[in-house]
PDB file of C-alpha atoms in Angstrom:
ATOM      1  CA  ASP A   1    -110.276 -62.541 -24.802  1.00  0.00           C
ATOM      2  CA  THR A   2    -108.892 -59.132 -25.527  1.00  0.00           C
ATOM      3  CA  ALA A   3    -106.240 -58.312 -22.666  1.00  0.00           C
ATOM      4  CA  VAL A   4    -105.559 -54.724 -23.350  1.00  0.00           C
ATOM      5  CA  SER A   5    -108.186 -52.932 -25.596  1.00  0.00           C
ATOM      6  CA  GLN A   6    -107.970 -49.237 -26.636  1.00  0.00           C
ATOM      7  CA  THR A   7    -110.449 -47.705 -28.638  1.00  0.00           C
ATOM      8  CA  PRO A   8    -110.644 -45.973 -31.150  1.00  0.00           C
ATOM      9  CA  LYS A   9    -108.104 -47.742 -33.565  1.00  0.00           C
ATOM     10  CA  TYR A  10    -108.104 -44.511 -35.891  1.00  0.00           C
ATOM     11  CA  LEU A  11    -108.806 -41.144 -35.081  1.00  0.00           C
ATOM     12  CA  VAL A  12    -108.635 -38.246 -37.547  1.00  0.00           C
ATOM     13  CA  THR A  13    -109.158 -34.942 -36.461  1.00  0.00           C
ATOM     14  CA  GLN A  14    -108.435 -31.242 -37.099  1.00  0.00           C
ATOM     15  CA  MET A  15    -105.830 -28.962 -35.364  1.00  0.00           C
ATOM     16  CA  GLY A  16    -107.238 -27.445 -32.274  1.00  0.00           C
ATOM     17  CA  ASN A  17    -109.736 -30.179 -31.424  1.00  0.00           C
ATOM     18  CA  ASP A  18    -109.808 -32.099 -28.318  1.00  0.00           C
ATOM     19  CA  LYS A  19    -109.764 -35.850 -28.301  1.00  0.00           C
ATOM     20  CA  SER A  20    -109.901 -38.687 -26.003  1.00  0.00           C
ATOM     21  CA  ILE A  21    -108.487 -42.434 -26.188  1.00  0.00           C
ATOM     22  CA  LYS A  22    -109.837 -45.047 -23.995  1.00  0.00           C
ATOM     23  CA  CYS A  23    -107.988 -47.943 -22.517  1.00  0.00           C
ATOM     24  CA  GLU A  24    -109.071 -50.908 -20.392  1.00  0.00           C
ATOM     25  CA  GLN A  25    -107.242 -54.156 -19.314  1.00  0.00           C
ATOM     26  CA  ASN A  26    -108.713 -57.326 -17.938  1.00  0.00           C
ATOM     27  CA  LEU A  27    -105.407 -58.804 -16.738  1.00  0.00           C
ATOM     28  CA  GLY A  28    -105.937 -57.602 -13.179  1.00  0.00           C
ATOM     29  CA  HIS A  29    -102.665 -55.474 -13.270  1.00  0.00           C
ATOM     30  CA  ASP A  30    -102.316 -52.628 -11.260  1.00  0.00           C
ATOM     31  CA  THR A  31    -100.160 -50.528 -13.485  1.00  0.00           C
ATOM     32  CA  MET A  32    -101.062 -48.974 -16.864  1.00  0.00           C
ATOM     33  CA  TYR A  33     -98.927 -46.864 -19.307  1.00  0.00           C
ATOM     34  CA  TRP A  34     -99.393 -44.596 -22.203  1.00  0.00           C
ATOM     35  CA  TYR A  35     -96.720 -44.460 -24.992  1.00  0.00           C
ATOM     36  CA  LYS A  36     -96.408 -42.776 -28.115  1.00  0.00           C
ATOM     37  CA  GLN A  37     -94.687 -44.221 -31.318  1.00  0.00           C
ATOM     38  CA  ASP A  38     -93.569 -41.862 -33.868  1.00  0.00           C
ATOM     39  CA  SER A  39     -93.307 -42.282 -37.876  1.00  0.00           C
ATOM     40  CA  LYS A  40     -89.840 -43.816 -37.108  1.00  0.00           C
ATOM     41  CA  LYS A  41     -91.342 -46.330 -34.778  1.00  0.00           C
ATOM     42  CA  PHE A  42     -89.351 -44.751 -31.743  1.00  0.00           C
ATOM     43  CA  LEU A  43     -91.607 -45.834 -28.723  1.00  0.00           C
ATOM     44  CA  LYS A  44     -91.500 -43.345 -25.709  1.00  0.00           C
ATOM     45  CA  ILE A  45     -93.164 -43.520 -22.390  1.00  0.00           C
ATOM     46  CA  MET A  46     -95.690 -40.699 -21.492  1.00  0.00           C
ATOM     47  CA  PHE A  47     -97.403 -41.550 -18.176  1.00  0.00           C
ATOM     48  CA  SER A  48     -97.631 -44.604 -15.884  1.00  0.00           C
ATOM     49  CA  TYR A  49    -100.359 -45.147 -13.332  1.00  0.00           C
ATOM     50  CA  ASN A  50    -100.299 -47.655 -10.518  1.00  0.00           C
ATOM     51  CA  ASN A  51    -103.439 -48.359  -8.875  1.00  0.00           C
ATOM     52  CA  LYS A  52    -104.935 -45.133 -10.096  1.00  0.00           C
ATOM     53  CA  GLU A  53    -101.834 -43.272  -8.948  1.00  0.00           C
ATOM     54  CA  LEU A  54     -99.805 -41.276 -11.443  1.00  0.00           C
ATOM     55  CA  ILE A  55     -96.184 -42.483 -11.130  1.00  0.00           C
ATOM     56  CA  ILE A  56     -94.266 -41.623 -14.209  1.00  0.00           C
ATOM     57  CA  ASN A  57     -95.124 -38.203 -15.872  1.00  0.00           C
ATOM     58  CA  GLU A  58     -92.581 -37.780 -18.786  1.00  0.00           C
ATOM     59  CA  THR A  59     -92.078 -34.174 -20.279  1.00  0.00           C
ATOM     60  CA  VAL A  60     -95.201 -34.211 -22.057  1.00  0.00           C
ATOM     61  CA  PRO A  61     -97.207 -31.005 -22.910  1.00  0.00           C
ATOM     62  CA  ASN A  62    -100.052 -30.185 -20.683  1.00  0.00           C
ATOM     63  CA  ARG A  63    -102.517 -30.547 -23.485  1.00  0.00           C
ATOM     64  CA  PHE A  64    -102.210 -34.272 -22.601  1.00  0.00           C
ATOM     65  CA  SER A  65    -104.017 -35.409 -19.385  1.00  0.00           C
ATOM     66  CA  PRO A  66    -104.392 -38.963 -18.402  1.00  0.00           C
ATOM     67  CA  LYS A  67    -107.316 -40.064 -16.295  1.00  0.00           C
ATOM     68  CA  SER A  68    -107.640 -43.488 -14.436  1.00  0.00           C
ATOM     69  CA  PRO A  69    -111.102 -43.909 -12.991  1.00  0.00           C
ATOM     70  CA  ASP A  70    -109.977 -47.216 -11.843  1.00  0.00           C
ATOM     71  CA  LYS A  71    -107.111 -49.525 -11.873  1.00  0.00           C
ATOM     72  CA  ALA A  72    -108.547 -51.255 -15.195  1.00  0.00           C
ATOM     73  CA  HIS A  73    -108.885 -48.051 -16.868  1.00  0.00           C
ATOM     74  CA  LEU A  74    -106.364 -45.425 -18.360  1.00  0.00           C
ATOM     75  CA  ASN A  75    -107.947 -42.771 -20.645  1.00  0.00           C
ATOM     76  CA  LEU A  76    -105.856 -40.122 -22.580  1.00  0.00           C
ATOM     77  CA  HIS A  77    -107.372 -36.669 -23.156  1.00  0.00           C
ATOM     78  CA  ILE A  78    -105.567 -34.419 -25.460  1.00  0.00           C
ATOM     79  CA  ASN A  79    -106.764 -30.628 -25.866  1.00  0.00           C
ATOM     80  CA  SER A  80    -105.919 -28.265 -28.745  1.00  0.00           C
ATOM     81  CA  LEU A  81    -104.470 -30.965 -30.969  1.00  0.00           C
ATOM     82  CA  GLU A  82    -101.554 -30.033 -32.889  1.00  0.00           C
ATOM     83  CA  LEU A  83     -99.979 -31.445 -36.158  1.00  0.00           C
ATOM     84  CA  GLY A  84     -97.033 -32.780 -34.190  1.00  0.00           C
ATOM     85  CA  ASP A  85     -99.303 -34.947 -32.009  1.00  0.00           C
ATOM     86  CA  SER A  86     -99.872 -37.222 -35.245  1.00  0.00           C
ATOM     87  CA  ALA A  87     -98.662 -40.669 -34.033  1.00  0.00           C
ATOM     88  CA  VAL A  88     -99.606 -44.097 -32.899  1.00  0.00           C
ATOM     89  CA  TYR A  89    -100.703 -44.145 -29.027  1.00  0.00           C
ATOM     90  CA  PHE A  90    -100.248 -47.159 -27.128  1.00  0.00           C
ATOM     91  CA  CYS A  91    -101.803 -48.398 -23.869  1.00  0.00           C
ATOM     92  CA  ALA A  92    -100.093 -51.067 -21.835  1.00  0.00           C
ATOM     93  CA  SER A  93    -100.086 -52.659 -18.546  1.00  0.00           C
ATOM     94  CA  SER A  94     -97.850 -54.492 -16.234  1.00  0.00           C
ATOM     95  CA  GLN A  95     -98.109 -56.737 -13.139  1.00  0.00           C
ATOM     96  CA  VAL A  96     -95.603 -54.563 -11.265  1.00  0.00           C
ATOM     97  CA  PRO A  97     -95.009 -50.771 -11.224  1.00  0.00           C
ATOM     98  CA  ILE A  98     -91.274 -51.139 -11.669  1.00  0.00           C
ATOM     99  CA  GLN A  99     -90.894 -51.148 -15.538  1.00  0.00           C
ATOM    100  CA  GLY A 100     -88.434 -53.652 -16.760  1.00  0.00           C
ATOM    101  CA  GLN A 101     -89.286 -56.338 -13.903  1.00  0.00           C
ATOM    102  CA  SER A 102     -92.249 -57.811 -15.813  1.00  0.00           C
ATOM    103  CA  PRO A 103     -93.440 -57.806 -19.256  1.00  0.00           C
ATOM    104  CA  LEU A 104     -95.635 -55.070 -20.726  1.00  0.00           C
ATOM    105  CA  HIS A 105     -98.881 -56.003 -22.334  1.00  0.00           C
ATOM    106  CA  PHE A 106     -99.896 -53.701 -25.099  1.00  0.00           C
ATOM    107  CA  GLY A 107    -102.984 -52.777 -26.699  1.00  0.00           C
ATOM    108  CA  ASN A 108    -103.292 -52.492 -30.521  1.00  0.00           C
ATOM    109  CA  GLY A 109    -102.821 -48.870 -30.572  1.00  0.00           C
ATOM    110  CA  THR A 110    -104.676 -45.652 -31.696  1.00  0.00           C
ATOM    111  CA  ARG A 111    -103.404 -43.948 -34.873  1.00  0.00           C
ATOM    112  CA  LEU A 112    -104.132 -40.382 -34.362  1.00  0.00           C
ATOM    113  CA  THR A 113    -104.022 -37.920 -37.418  1.00  0.00           C
ATOM    114  CA  VAL A 114    -104.137 -34.150 -37.100  1.00  0.00           C
ATOM    115  CA  THR A 115    -104.894 -32.440 -40.139  1.00  0.00           C
TER     116      THR A 115
ATOM    117  CA  SER B   1     -82.106 -40.415 -24.112  1.00  0.00           C
ATOM    118  CA  GLN B   2     -82.412 -43.390 -25.842  1.00  0.00           C
ATOM    119  CA  GLN B   3     -81.162 -46.504 -24.460  1.00  0.00           C
ATOM    120  CA  GLY B   4     -81.287 -49.639 -26.653  1.00  0.00           C
ATOM    121  CA  GLU B   5     -80.326 -49.544 -30.139  1.00  0.00           C
ATOM    122  CA  GLU B   6     -81.019 -52.151 -32.635  1.00  0.00           C
ATOM    123  CA  ASP B   7     -78.690 -53.434 -35.473  1.00  0.00           C
ATOM    124  CA  PRO B   8     -79.343 -53.822 -38.367  1.00  0.00           C
ATOM    125  CA  GLN B   9     -82.366 -51.538 -38.993  1.00  0.00           C
ATOM    126  CA  ALA B  10     -83.825 -53.712 -41.522  1.00  0.00           C
ATOM    127  CA  LEU B  11     -82.977 -57.427 -42.360  1.00  0.00           C
ATOM    128  CA  SER B  12     -84.286 -59.543 -45.368  1.00  0.00           C
ATOM    129  CA  ILE B  13     -83.860 -63.482 -45.376  1.00  0.00           C
ATOM    130  CA  GLN B  14     -85.440 -66.365 -46.922  1.00  0.00           C
ATOM    131  CA  GLU B  15     -87.702 -68.796 -44.959  1.00  0.00           C
ATOM    132  CA  GLY B  16     -85.676 -71.422 -43.241  1.00  0.00           C
ATOM    133  CA  GLU B  17     -82.737 -69.224 -42.631  1.00  0.00           C
ATOM    134  CA  ASN B  18     -81.828 -67.963 -39.152  1.00  0.00           C
ATOM    135  CA  ALA B  19     -82.318 -64.086 -38.239  1.00  0.00           C
ATOM    136  CA  THR B  20     -80.000 -62.416 -35.947  1.00  0.00           C
ATOM    137  CA  MET B  21     -80.429 -58.778 -34.377  1.00  0.00           C
ATOM    138  CA  ASN B  22     -78.598 -57.170 -31.881  1.00  0.00           C
ATOM    139  CA  CYS B  23     -79.035 -54.661 -29.237  1.00  0.00           C
ATOM    140  CA  SER B  24     -76.432 -52.354 -27.596  1.00  0.00           C
ATOM    141  CA  TYR B  25     -77.192 -49.955 -24.592  1.00  0.00           C
ATOM    142  CA  LYS B  26     -75.530 -47.301 -22.697  1.00  0.00           C
ATOM    143  CA  THR B  27     -76.052 -47.948 -19.013  1.00  0.00           C
ATOM    144  CA  SER B  28     -76.044 -50.616 -16.613  1.00  0.00           C
ATOM    145  CA  ILE B  29     -79.323 -52.546 -16.544  1.00  0.00           C
ATOM    146  CA  ASN B  30     -81.265 -55.004 -14.581  1.00  0.00           C
ATOM    147  CA  ASN B  31     -83.222 -56.563 -17.111  1.00  0.00           C
ATOM    148  CA  LEU B  32     -83.429 -56.510 -20.787  1.00  0.00           C
ATOM    149  CA  GLN B  33     -86.611 -57.376 -22.945  1.00  0.00           C
ATOM    150  CA  TRP B  34     -87.384 -58.202 -26.581  1.00  0.00           C
ATOM    151  CA  TYR B  35     -90.773 -57.458 -28.147  1.00  0.00           C
ATOM    152  CA  ARG B  36     -92.101 -58.314 -31.557  1.00  0.00           C
ATOM    153  CA  GLN B  37     -94.452 -55.756 -33.132  1.00  0.00           C
ATOM    154  CA  ASN B  38     -96.456 -57.054 -36.344  1.00  0.00           C
ATOM    155  CA  SER B  39     -97.553 -54.202 -38.723  1.00  0.00           C
ATOM    156  CA  GLY B  40    -100.586 -52.392 -37.483  1.00  0.00           C
ATOM    157  CA  ARG B  41    -100.446 -53.936 -34.011  1.00  0.00           C
ATOM    158  CA  GLY B  42     -99.271 -53.378 -30.334  1.00  0.00           C
ATOM    159  CA  LEU B  43     -95.821 -54.816 -29.409  1.00  0.00           C
ATOM    160  CA  VAL B  44     -95.981 -58.539 -28.049  1.00  0.00           C
ATOM    161  CA  HIS B  45     -93.498 -59.491 -25.299  1.00  0.00           C
ATOM    162  CA  LEU B  46     -91.125 -62.357 -26.363  1.00  0.00           C
ATOM    163  CA  ILE B  47     -88.440 -62.819 -23.623  1.00  0.00           C
ATOM    164  CA  LEU B  48     -87.026 -61.186 -20.578  1.00  0.00           C
ATOM    165  CA  ILE B  49     -83.436 -61.680 -19.713  1.00  0.00           C
ATOM    166  CA  ARG B  50     -81.888 -60.582 -16.375  1.00  0.00           C
ATOM    167  CA  SER B  51     -78.536 -59.055 -15.705  1.00  0.00           C
ATOM    168  CA  ASN B  52     -77.174 -62.137 -13.967  1.00  0.00           C
ATOM    169  CA  GLU B  53     -78.292 -64.431 -17.018  1.00  0.00           C
ATOM    170  CA  ARG B  54     -76.390 -65.037 -20.000  1.00  0.00           C
ATOM    171  CA  GLU B  55     -78.499 -66.748 -22.279  1.00  0.00           C
ATOM    172  CA  LYS B  56     -82.258 -67.576 -22.659  1.00  0.00           C
ATOM    173  CA  HIS B  57     -84.322 -69.610 -25.012  1.00  0.00           C
ATOM    174  CA  SER B  58     -88.080 -69.696 -25.770  1.00  0.00           C
ATOM    175  CA  GLY B  59     -89.072 -72.101 -28.632  1.00  0.00           C
ATOM    176  CA  ARG B  60     -87.186 -70.883 -31.895  1.00  0.00           C
ATOM    177  CA  LEU B  61     -86.004 -67.924 -30.047  1.00  0.00           C
ATOM    178  CA  ARG B  62     -82.392 -67.389 -28.196  1.00  0.00           C
ATOM    179  CA  VAL B  63     -81.340 -64.442 -26.583  1.00  0.00           C
ATOM    180  CA  THR B  64     -77.791 -63.768 -25.219  1.00  0.00           C
ATOM    181  CA  LEU B  65     -76.773 -60.957 -22.983  1.00  0.00           C
ATOM    182  CA  ASP B  66     -73.416 -59.796 -22.580  1.00  0.00           C
ATOM    183  CA  THR B  67     -73.169 -57.021 -19.699  1.00  0.00           C
ATOM    184  CA  SER B  68     -69.609 -56.363 -20.390  1.00  0.00           C
ATOM    185  CA  LYS B  69     -70.173 -55.254 -23.812  1.00  0.00           C
ATOM    186  CA  LYS B  70     -73.617 -53.745 -23.014  1.00  0.00           C
ATOM    187  CA  SER B  71     -74.929 -55.848 -25.865  1.00  0.00           C
ATOM    188  CA  SER B  72     -77.737 -58.410 -26.438  1.00  0.00           C
ATOM    189  CA  SER B  73     -78.703 -60.638 -29.527  1.00  0.00           C
ATOM    190  CA  LEU B  74     -81.904 -62.130 -30.409  1.00  0.00           C
ATOM    191  CA  LEU B  75     -81.547 -65.167 -32.626  1.00  0.00           C
ATOM    192  CA  ILE B  76     -84.553 -66.649 -34.643  1.00  0.00           C
ATOM    193  CA  THR B  77     -83.808 -69.982 -35.968  1.00  0.00           C
ATOM    194  CA  ALA B  78     -85.669 -71.727 -38.963  1.00  0.00           C
ATOM    195  CA  SER B  79     -87.393 -68.483 -39.795  1.00  0.00           C
ATOM    196  CA  ARG B  80     -90.954 -68.407 -41.312  1.00  0.00           C
ATOM    197  CA  ALA B  81     -93.146 -65.778 -43.100  1.00  0.00           C
ATOM    198  CA  ALA B  82     -94.909 -65.271 -40.020  1.00  0.00           C
ATOM    199  CA  ASP B  83     -91.859 -63.885 -38.281  1.00  0.00           C
ATOM    200  CA  THR B  84     -91.894 -60.966 -40.493  1.00  0.00           C
ATOM    201  CA  ALA B  85     -92.382 -58.248 -37.884  1.00  0.00           C
ATOM    202  CA  SER B  86     -90.393 -55.473 -36.195  1.00  0.00           C
ATOM    203  CA  TYR B  87     -88.320 -56.535 -33.120  1.00  0.00           C
ATOM    204  CA  PHE B  88     -87.605 -54.139 -30.238  1.00  0.00           C
ATOM    205  CA  CYS B  89     -85.153 -54.513 -27.371  1.00  0.00           C
ATOM    206  CA  ALA B  90     -85.970 -52.570 -24.179  1.00  0.00           C
ATOM    207  CA  THR B  91     -83.863 -51.866 -21.257  1.00  0.00           C
ATOM    208  CA  ASP B  92     -84.585 -50.589 -17.735  1.00  0.00           C
ATOM    209  CA  GLU B  93     -82.741 -47.533 -16.605  1.00  0.00           C
ATOM    210  CA  ASN B  94     -81.357 -48.259 -12.893  1.00  0.00           C
ATOM    211  CA  GLN B  95     -82.208 -44.687 -11.772  1.00  0.00           C
ATOM    212  CA  GLY B  96     -85.768 -43.822 -13.301  1.00  0.00           C
ATOM    213  CA  GLY B  97     -86.934 -47.554 -13.538  1.00  0.00           C
ATOM    214  CA  LYS B  98     -88.303 -46.613 -17.014  1.00  0.00           C
ATOM    215  CA  LEU B  99     -88.211 -49.270 -19.748  1.00  0.00           C
ATOM    216  CA  ILE B 100     -86.520 -47.539 -22.705  1.00  0.00           C
ATOM    217  CA  PHE B 101     -87.125 -48.785 -26.263  1.00  0.00           C
ATOM    218  CA  GLY B 102     -84.641 -48.985 -29.019  1.00  0.00           C
ATOM    219  CA  GLN B 103     -86.123 -48.133 -32.729  1.00  0.00           C
ATOM    220  CA  GLY B 104     -86.267 -51.579 -33.774  1.00  0.00           C
ATOM    221  CA  THR B 105     -85.189 -54.012 -36.378  1.00  0.00           C
ATOM    222  CA  GLU B 106     -87.688 -54.735 -39.285  1.00  0.00           C
ATOM    223  CA  LEU B 107     -87.303 -58.361 -40.360  1.00  0.00           C
ATOM    224  CA  SER B 108     -88.667 -59.442 -43.680  1.00  0.00           C
ATOM    225  CA  VAL B 109     -89.016 -63.149 -44.130  1.00  0.00           C
ATOM    226  CA  LYS B 110     -89.614 -64.245 -47.593  1.00  0.00           C
ATOM    227  CA  PRO B 111     -91.386 -67.637 -48.485  1.00  0.00           C
TER     228      PRO B 111
END
């Protein structure tokens, strides 16, 4: 059983387009996250939601908008894609909202390539 | 600002050897975690060690934490080819409560 699943796995698109990445977790966790991993494997948090409420919103361009329809789902919509948005995006979940107190469970990532 | 920094950046060993990876951080922490990432996959949690703990074991993994030196190490004993992956440490910032990841150590275990 997949705990945290995200789709699509690969996303290739042109500059200026709008795209969405979907994420679902079946662990019963209240907290979900979006992370961005760059080409040097540096992983940085973008957003965190606890029970559908935004609790962490890092310095991310307004073109990125997360949406949590329920606590098991956290989607990421990106408007007006730019070359610099190319990266691997990971969804994750945890049992408690304070990071570091419990393990993060990651999806397998969405590799976004903007041409 | 980046919190955890792993050392070395890359490590290549033979099967059966031990692998040691180090992580240093800058501010005080409550907890430190280690994760593994296989190529093309998400990160998998290995061990969480709290600031009042000095050592923790899980199977062939041993993690130590020295808060006075602001450093941690991950030891993998009797390594296997399947241990080939990137290993990341992650620390929490007291203030923001955010988990900050280092850039990882890329471990290659040759059969």
